[in-house]
Coordinates of C-alpha atoms (C1' of nucleotides) in Angstrom, one line a residue:
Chain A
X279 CA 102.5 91.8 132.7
X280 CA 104.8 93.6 130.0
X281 CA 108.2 92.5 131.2
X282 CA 109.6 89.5 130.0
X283 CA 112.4 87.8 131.3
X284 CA 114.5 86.7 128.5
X285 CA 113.4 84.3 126.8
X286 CA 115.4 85.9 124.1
X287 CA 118.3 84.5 122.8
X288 CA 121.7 86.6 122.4
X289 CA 120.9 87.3 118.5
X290 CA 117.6 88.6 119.0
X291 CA 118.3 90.3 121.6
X292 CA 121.2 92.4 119.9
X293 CA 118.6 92.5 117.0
X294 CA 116.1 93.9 119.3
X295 CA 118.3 96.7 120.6
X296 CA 119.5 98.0 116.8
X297 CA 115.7 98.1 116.3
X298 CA 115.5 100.1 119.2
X299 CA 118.0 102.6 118.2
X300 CA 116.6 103.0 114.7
X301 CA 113.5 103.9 115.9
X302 CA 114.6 105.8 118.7
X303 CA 116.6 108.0 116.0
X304 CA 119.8 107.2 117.7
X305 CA 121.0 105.9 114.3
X306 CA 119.1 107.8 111.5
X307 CA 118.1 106.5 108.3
X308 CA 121.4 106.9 105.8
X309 CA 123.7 106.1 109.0
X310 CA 126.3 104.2 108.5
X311 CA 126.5 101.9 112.0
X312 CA 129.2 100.5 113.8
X313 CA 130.6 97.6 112.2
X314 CA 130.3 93.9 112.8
X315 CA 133.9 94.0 115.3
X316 CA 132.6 96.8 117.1
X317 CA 129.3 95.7 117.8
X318 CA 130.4 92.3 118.9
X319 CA 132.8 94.3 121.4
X320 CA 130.2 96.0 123.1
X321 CA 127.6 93.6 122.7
X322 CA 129.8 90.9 124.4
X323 CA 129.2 89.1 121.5
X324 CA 131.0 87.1 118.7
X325 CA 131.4 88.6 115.4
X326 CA 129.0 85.5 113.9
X327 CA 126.1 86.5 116.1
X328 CA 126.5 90.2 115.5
X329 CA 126.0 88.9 111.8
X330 CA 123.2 86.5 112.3
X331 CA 121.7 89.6 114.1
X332 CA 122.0 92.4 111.2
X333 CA 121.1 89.7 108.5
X334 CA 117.9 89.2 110.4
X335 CA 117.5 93.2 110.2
X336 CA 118.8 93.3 106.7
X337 CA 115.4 90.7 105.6
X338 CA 113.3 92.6 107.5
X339 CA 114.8 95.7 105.3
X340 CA 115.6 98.2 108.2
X341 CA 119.5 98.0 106.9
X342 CA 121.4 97.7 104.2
X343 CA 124.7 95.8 103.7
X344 CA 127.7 95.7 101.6
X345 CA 130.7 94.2 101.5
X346 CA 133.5 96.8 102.6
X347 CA 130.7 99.4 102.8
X348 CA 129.6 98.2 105.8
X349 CA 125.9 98.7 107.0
X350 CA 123.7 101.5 106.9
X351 CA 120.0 102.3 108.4
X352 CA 117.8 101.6 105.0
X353 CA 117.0 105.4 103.5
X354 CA 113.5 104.1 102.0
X355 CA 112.0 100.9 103.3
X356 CA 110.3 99.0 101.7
X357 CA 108.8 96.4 104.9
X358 CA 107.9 93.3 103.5
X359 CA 104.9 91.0 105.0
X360 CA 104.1 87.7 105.3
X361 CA 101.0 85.7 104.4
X362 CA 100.6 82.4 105.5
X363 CA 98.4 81.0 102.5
X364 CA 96.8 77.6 105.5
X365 CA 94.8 75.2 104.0
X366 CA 91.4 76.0 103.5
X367 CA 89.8 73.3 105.8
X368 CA 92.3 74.5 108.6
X369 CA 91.5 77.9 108.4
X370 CA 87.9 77.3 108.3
X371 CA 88.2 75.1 111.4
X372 CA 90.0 77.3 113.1
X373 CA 87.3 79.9 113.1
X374 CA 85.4 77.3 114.9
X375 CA 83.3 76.1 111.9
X376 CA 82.7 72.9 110.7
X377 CA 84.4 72.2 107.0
X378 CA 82.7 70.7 104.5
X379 CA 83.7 71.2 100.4
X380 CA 81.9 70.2 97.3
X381 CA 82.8 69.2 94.0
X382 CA 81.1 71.7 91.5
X383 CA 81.8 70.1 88.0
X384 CA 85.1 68.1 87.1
X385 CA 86.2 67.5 83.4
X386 CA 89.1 67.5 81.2
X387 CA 88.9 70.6 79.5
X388 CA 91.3 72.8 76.9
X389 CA 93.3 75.5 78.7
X390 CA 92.2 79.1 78.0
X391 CA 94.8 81.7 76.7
X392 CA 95.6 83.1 80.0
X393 CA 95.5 79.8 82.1
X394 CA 98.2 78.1 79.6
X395 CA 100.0 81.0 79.8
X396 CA 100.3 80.8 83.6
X397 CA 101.5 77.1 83.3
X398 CA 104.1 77.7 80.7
X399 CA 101.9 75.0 78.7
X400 CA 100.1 75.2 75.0
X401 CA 96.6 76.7 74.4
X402 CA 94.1 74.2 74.2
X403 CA 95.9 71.1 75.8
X404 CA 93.4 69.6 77.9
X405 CA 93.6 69.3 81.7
X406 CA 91.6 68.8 84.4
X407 CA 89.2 71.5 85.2
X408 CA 88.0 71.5 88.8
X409 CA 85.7 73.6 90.0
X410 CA 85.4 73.3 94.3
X411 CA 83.3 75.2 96.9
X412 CA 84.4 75.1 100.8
X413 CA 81.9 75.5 103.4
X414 CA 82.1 76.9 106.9
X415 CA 78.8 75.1 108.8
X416 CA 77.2 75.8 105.3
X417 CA 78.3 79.0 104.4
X418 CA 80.1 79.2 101.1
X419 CA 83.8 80.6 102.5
X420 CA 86.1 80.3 99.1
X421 CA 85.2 79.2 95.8
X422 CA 87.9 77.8 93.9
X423 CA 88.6 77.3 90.0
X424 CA 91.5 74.5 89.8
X425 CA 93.5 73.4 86.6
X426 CA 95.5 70.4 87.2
X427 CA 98.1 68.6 85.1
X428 CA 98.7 64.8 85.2
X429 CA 101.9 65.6 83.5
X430 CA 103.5 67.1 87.2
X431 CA 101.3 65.4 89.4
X432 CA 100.5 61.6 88.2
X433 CA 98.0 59.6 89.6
X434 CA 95.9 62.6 90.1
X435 CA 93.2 61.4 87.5
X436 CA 92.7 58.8 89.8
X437 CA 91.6 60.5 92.5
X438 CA 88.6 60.8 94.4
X439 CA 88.3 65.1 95.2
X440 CA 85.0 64.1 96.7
X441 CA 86.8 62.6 99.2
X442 CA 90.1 65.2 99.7
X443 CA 90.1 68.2 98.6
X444 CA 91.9 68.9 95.9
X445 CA 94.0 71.6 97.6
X446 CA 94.9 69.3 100.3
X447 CA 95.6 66.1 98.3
X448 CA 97.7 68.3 96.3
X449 CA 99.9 69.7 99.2
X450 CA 100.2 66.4 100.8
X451 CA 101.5 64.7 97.9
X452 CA 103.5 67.6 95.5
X453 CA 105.0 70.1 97.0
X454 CA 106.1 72.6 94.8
X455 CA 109.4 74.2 94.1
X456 CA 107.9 77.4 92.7
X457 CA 105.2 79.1 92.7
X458 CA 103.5 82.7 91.4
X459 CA 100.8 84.3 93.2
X460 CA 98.8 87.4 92.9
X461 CA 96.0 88.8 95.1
X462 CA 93.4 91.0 93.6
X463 CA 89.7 92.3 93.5
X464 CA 87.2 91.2 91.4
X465 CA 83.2 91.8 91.0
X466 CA 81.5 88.6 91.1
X467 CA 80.1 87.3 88.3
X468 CA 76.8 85.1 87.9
X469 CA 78.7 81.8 88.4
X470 CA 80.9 83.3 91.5
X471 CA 77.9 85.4 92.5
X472 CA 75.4 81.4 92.9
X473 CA 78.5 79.4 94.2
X474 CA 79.1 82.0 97.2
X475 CA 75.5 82.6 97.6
X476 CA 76.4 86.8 97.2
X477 CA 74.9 89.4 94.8
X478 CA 76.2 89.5 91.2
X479 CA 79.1 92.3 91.4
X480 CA 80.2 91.9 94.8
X481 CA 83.8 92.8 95.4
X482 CA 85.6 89.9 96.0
X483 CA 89.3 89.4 97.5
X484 CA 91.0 86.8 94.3
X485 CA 94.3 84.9 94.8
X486 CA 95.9 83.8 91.9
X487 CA 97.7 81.0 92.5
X488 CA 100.4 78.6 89.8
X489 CA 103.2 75.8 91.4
X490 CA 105.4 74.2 89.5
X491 CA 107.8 71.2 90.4
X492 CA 110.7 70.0 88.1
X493 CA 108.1 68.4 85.5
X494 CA 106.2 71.9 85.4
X495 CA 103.0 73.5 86.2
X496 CA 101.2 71.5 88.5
X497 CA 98.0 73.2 89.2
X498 CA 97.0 76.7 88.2
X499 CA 93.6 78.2 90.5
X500 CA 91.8 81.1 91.3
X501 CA 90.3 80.7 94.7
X502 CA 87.7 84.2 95.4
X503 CA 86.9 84.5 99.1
X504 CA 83.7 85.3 99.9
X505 CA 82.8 89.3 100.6
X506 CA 84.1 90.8 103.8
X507 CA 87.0 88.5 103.8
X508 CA 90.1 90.0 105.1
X509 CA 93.3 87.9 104.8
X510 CA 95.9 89.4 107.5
X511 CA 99.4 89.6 107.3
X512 CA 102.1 89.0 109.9
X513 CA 105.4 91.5 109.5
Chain B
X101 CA 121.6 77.8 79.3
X102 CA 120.4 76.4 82.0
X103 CA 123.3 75.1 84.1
X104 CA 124.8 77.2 87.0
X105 CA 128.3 77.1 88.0
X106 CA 128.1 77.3 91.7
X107 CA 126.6 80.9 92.5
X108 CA 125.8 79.2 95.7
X109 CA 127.0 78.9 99.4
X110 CA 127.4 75.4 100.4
X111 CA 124.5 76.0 103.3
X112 CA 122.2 77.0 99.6
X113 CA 123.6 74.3 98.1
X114 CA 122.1 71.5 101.3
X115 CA 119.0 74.0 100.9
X116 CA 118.8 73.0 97.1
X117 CA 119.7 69.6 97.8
X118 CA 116.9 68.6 100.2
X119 CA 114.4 70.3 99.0
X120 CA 114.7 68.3 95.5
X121 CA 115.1 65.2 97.6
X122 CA 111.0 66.2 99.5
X123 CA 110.0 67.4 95.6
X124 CA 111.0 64.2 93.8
X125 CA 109.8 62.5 97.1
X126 CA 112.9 60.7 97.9
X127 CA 111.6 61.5 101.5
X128 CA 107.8 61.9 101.7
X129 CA 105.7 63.8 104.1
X130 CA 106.0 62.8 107.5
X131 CA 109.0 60.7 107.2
X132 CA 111.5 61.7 109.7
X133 CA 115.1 62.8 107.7
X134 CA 118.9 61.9 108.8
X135 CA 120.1 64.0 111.9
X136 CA 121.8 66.9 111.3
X137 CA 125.3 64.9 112.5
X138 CA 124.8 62.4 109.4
X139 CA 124.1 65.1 107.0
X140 CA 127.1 67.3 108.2
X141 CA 128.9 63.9 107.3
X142 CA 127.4 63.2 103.9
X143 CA 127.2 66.5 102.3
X144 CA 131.0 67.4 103.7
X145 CA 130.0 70.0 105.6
X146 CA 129.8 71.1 109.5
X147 CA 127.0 70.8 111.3
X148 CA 126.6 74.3 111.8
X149 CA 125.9 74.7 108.0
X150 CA 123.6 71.9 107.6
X151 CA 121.7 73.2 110.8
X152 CA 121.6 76.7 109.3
X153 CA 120.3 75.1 106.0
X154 CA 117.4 73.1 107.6
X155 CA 116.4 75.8 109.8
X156 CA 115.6 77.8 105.9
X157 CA 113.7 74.9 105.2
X158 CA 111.7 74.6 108.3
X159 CA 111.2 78.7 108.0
X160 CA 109.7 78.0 104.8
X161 CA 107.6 75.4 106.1
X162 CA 108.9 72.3 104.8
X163 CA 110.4 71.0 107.4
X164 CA 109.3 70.3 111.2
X165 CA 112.4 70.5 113.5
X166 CA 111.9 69.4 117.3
X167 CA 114.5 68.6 119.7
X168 CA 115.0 65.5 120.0
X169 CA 112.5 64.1 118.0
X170 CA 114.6 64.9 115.2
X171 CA 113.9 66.2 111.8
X172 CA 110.4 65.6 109.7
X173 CA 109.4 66.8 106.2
X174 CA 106.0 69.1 107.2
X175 CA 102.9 66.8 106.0
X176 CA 100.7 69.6 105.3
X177 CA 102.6 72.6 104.5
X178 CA 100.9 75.8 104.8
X179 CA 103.1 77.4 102.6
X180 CA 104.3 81.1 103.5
X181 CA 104.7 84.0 100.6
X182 CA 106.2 87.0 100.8
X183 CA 104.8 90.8 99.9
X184 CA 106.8 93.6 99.4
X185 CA 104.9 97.0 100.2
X186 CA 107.2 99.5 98.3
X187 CA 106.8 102.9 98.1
X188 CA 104.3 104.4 95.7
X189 CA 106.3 106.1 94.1
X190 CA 109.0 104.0 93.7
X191 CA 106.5 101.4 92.1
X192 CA 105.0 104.0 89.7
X193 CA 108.3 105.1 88.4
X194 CA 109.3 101.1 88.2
X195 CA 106.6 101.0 85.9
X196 CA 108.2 103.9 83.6
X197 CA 105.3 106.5 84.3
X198 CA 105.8 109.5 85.7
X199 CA 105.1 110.3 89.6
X200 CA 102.5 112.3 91.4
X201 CA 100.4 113.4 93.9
X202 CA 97.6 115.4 95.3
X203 CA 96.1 116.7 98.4
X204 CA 92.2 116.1 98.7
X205 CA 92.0 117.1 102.0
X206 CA 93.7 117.7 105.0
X207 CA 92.2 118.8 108.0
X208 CA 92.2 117.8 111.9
X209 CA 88.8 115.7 112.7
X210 CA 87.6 113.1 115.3
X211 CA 88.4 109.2 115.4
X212 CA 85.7 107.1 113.8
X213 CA 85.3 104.4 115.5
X214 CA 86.9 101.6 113.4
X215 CA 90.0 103.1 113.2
X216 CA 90.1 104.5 116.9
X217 CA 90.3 100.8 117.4
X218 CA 92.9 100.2 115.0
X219 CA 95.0 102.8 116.4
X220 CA 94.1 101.8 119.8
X221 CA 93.0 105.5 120.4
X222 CA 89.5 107.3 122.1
X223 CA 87.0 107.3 119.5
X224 CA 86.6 110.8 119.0
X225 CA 90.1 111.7 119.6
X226 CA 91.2 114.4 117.1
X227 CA 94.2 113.4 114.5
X228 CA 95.2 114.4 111.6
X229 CA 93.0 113.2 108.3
X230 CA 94.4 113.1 104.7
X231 CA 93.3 111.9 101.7
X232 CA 95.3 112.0 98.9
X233 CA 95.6 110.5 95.3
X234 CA 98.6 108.7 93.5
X235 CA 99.2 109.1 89.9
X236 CA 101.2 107.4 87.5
X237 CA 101.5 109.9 84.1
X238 CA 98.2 111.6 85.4
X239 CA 96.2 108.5 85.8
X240 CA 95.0 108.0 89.4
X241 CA 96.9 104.8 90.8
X242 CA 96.2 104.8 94.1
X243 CA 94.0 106.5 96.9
X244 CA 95.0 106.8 100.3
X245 CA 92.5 107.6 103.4
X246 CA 95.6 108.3 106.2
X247 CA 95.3 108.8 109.7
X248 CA 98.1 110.5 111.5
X249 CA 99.0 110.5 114.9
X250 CA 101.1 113.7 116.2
X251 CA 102.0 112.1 119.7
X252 CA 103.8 108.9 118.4
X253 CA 105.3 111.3 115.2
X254 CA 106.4 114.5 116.2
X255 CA 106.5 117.2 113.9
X256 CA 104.1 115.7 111.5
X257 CA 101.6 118.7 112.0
X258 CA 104.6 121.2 110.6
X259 CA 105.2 118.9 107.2
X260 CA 103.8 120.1 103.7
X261 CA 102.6 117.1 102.5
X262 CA 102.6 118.8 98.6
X263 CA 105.9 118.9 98.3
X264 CA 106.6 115.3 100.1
X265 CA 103.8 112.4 100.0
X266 CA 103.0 111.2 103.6
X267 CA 104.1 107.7 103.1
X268 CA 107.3 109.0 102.2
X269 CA 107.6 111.2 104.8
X270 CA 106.7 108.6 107.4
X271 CA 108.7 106.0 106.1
X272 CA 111.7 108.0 106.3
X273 CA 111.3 110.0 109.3
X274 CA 109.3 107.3 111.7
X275 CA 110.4 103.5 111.2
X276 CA 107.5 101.2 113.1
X277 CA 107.8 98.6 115.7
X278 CA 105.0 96.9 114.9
X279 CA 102.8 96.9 111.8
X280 CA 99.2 95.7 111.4
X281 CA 98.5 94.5 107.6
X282 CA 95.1 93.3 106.4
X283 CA 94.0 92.8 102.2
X284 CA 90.0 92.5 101.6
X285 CA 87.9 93.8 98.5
X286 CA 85.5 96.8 98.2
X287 CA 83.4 98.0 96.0
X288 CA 84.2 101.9 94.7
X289 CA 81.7 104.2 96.9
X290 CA 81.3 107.5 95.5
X291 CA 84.2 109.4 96.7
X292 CA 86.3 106.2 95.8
X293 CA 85.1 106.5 91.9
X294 CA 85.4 110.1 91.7
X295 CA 89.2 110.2 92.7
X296 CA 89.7 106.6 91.1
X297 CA 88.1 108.2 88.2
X298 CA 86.6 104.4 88.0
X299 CA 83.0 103.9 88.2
X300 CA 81.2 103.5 91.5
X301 CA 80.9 99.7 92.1
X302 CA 84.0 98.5 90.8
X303 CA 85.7 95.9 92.8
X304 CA 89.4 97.5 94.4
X305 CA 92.0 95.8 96.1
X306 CA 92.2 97.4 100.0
X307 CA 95.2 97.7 101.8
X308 CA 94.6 98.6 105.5
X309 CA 97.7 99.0 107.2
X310 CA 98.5 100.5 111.1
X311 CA 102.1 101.2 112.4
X312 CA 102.8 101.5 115.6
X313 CA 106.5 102.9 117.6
X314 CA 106.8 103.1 121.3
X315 CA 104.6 105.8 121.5
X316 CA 101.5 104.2 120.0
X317 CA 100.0 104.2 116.9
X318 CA 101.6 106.5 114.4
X319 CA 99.3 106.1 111.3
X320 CA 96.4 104.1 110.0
X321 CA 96.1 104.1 106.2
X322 CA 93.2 102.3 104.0
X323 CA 94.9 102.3 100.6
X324 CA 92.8 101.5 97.4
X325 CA 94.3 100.5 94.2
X326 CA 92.9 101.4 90.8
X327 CA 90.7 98.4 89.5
X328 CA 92.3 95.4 87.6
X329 CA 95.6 95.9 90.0
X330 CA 97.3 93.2 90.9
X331 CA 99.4 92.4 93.8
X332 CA 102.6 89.8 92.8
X333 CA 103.9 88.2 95.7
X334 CA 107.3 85.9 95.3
X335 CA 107.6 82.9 97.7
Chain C
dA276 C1' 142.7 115.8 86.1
dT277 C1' 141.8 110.9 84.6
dC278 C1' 142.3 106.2 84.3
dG279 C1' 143.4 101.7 86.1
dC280 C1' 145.3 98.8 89.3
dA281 C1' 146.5 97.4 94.0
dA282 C1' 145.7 97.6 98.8
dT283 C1' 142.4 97.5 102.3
dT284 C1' 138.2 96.9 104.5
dA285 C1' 133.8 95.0 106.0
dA286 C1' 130.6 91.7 105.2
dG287 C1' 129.9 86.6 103.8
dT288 C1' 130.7 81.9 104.9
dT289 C1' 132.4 78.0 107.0
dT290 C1' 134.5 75.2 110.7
dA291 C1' 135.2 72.6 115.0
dG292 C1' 134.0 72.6 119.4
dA293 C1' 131.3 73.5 123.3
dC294 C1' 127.4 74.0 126.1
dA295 C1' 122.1 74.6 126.6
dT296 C1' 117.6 72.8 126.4
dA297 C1' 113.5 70.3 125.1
dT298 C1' 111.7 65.9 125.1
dA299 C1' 111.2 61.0 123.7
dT300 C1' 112.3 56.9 125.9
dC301 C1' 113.6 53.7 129.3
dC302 C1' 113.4 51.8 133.7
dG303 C1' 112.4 51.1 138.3
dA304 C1' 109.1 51.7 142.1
dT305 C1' 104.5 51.5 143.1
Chain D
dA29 C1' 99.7 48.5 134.3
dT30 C1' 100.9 53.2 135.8
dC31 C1' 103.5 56.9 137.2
dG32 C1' 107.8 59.5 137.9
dG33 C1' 112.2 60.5 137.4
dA34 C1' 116.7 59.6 135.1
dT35 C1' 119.0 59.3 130.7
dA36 C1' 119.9 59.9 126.1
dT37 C1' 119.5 62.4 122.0
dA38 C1' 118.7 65.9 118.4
dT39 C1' 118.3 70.5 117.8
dG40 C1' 119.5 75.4 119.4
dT41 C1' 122.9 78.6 120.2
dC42 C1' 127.3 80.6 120.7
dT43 C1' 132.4 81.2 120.1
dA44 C1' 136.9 82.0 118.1
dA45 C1' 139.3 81.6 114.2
dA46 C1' 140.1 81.4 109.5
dC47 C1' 139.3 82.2 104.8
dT48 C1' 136.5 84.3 100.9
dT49 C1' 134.7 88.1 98.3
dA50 C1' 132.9 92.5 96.9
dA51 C1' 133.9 97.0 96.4
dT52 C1' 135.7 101.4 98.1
dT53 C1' 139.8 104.0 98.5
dG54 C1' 144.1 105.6 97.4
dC55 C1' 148.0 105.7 94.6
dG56 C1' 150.8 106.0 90.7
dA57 C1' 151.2 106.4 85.8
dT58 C1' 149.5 108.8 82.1

DNA sequence: ATCGCAATTAAGTTTAGACATATATCCGAT
DNA sequence: ATCGGATATATGTCTAAACTTAATTGCGAT
């Protein structure tokens, strides 16, 4: 039930056994380990998968490697998570709901301060203002606040976001080389508090979200998930 | 200004390379790319470079990669971002303000039931409860409910946690296996405000986190972060 | 002692080649 | 037409060897 065979491959499975030892204490954080040659020797191992292993540990920042140094068990870790950011109808659907999404109000609009500020782009030039609410079988699940620019994505004045959602058409037609992103809380206000069907001043869960491609910002938005939400990360 | 020499591997540079070559949509979504063979050819390289390039790619979800089938750029990525939990203190001090802490309460009391089945613990089960309050230069920054399980840290009941925060003493002394990570919203409840010094109501970011070893759960923490904080992630 | 340079070391990267493995595709038997 | 098995193919993984590069260490001159 717990055993597994091995469907491990070499790597990993040197990168499970230095886990092992780190958290068993057999090497203690400051340690200086064994280095690459050695390990391959008693791994039965070549020295390039020894190194595939402990760069695999060095991401996950359990050690810490330098040139002629050699490796060490990190002192302080700071673990890094994951978050897969799916697309909205996805997630929805995988929670067994059916997705639906509605077009709030769409105009082109001058950029606030702290939006054009985001984008890297002047206050006051005007984009597209979006504003987008996705359903799960009727219940409001995310509310979303969108600022596109034709100028990285053309031919998205021409398209119908009653259709796609703007999220979606987005990711399946500009894919981004960069992007910022920020989680916070927020109370909701009026607006947020009617499009999510909550009380005025719930807590809600905000992602910040700006991508850029080569000709800029393409889309700037602020999607608030509706109260309770919990977005889970994977080590 | 802008131009780099060539800070970059030849396995970044492919990276670089075919990433511009999805983002200017010289190969669109779906479309299935040259074999790694062909690349290896065109970029000068061995396959073993290109391979370890595309692999990055499909890891950050641009790429699909199935035997056989070949190579295809992802047509709805669900793009994946990366957060770095540091230290407390090590992020108050980043911010140039000086570091402390303090004990609310410490005392041993019974598993409520949420987090018994965090911990995958009784309910009722008696561990080790702490609350204590970050400050950066005297203004609260963070509170931390913690739970703390002797069995799977031994020693913990001996530890002063005045002189040494618990996060810091954990983090050195008991690397985890296996971390459980989960952001939401709250409102402030009373206890919340008083130590936030915030009023009751205000929306904070929660940070619920439970790390496990072989021994089982080792600690369950709810962290919130003063109001208007902001979590940066980087892609 | 102190400084600076040179030697040495350990990780970083790449390569060519080999074998493993999943699976799309083809083909022949039904 | 359908099914099943053989085949081909693209990725997955590993290896041994070489070269590169950062940086610690040690040494010699001051």
């Amino acid at each position: 039930m717990t055993d597994r065979p091995a469907p491990t491959s070499k790597a990993q499975a040197i990168v499970n056994e230095v886990r092992r030892r780190i958290v068993d204490r057999e090497w203690q954080q400051g340690d200086r380990i064994p280095d690459e040659a050695e390990l391959a020797v008693e791994f039965g191992a070549a020295r390039a998968t020894v190194n595939k292993a402990l760069q695999l540990l060095a991401e996950e920042g359990l050690l810490d490697r330098k040139r002629r140094a050699g490796t060490h068990v990190t002192v302080n870790p700071a673990r890094r998570a994951t978050l897969t950011i799916p697309i909205v109808r996805e997630q929805v659907e995988a929670a067994g709901l059916a997705y639906s999404h509605r077009i709030v109000a769409q105009k082109l609009s001058p950029l606030p301060a702290d939006v054009a500020a985001r984008m890297a782009l002047p206050e006051g030039h005007e984009l597209i203002h979006l504003r987008t609410v996705h359903y799960g079988d009727d219940t409001p699940f995310q509310v979303e606040d969108r600022w596109l620019n034709p100028a990285a994505a053309p031919g998205v004045e021409r398209i119908d976001f009653h259709r796609i959602n703007p999220n979606e058409w987005l990711v399946r037609n500009f894919p981004w080389l960069r992007a910022d992103m920020a989680f916070s809380a927020a109370s909701a206000d009026a607006r947020d508090a009617r499009l999510l069907e909550c009380r005025q001043g719930t807590a809600l869960l905000i992602l910040q979200r700006t991508t850029f491609n080569d000709l800029g910002a393409i889309t700037s938005v602020r999607l608030a998930f509706h109260p309770g939400y919990q977005l889970i990360a994977t080590p």
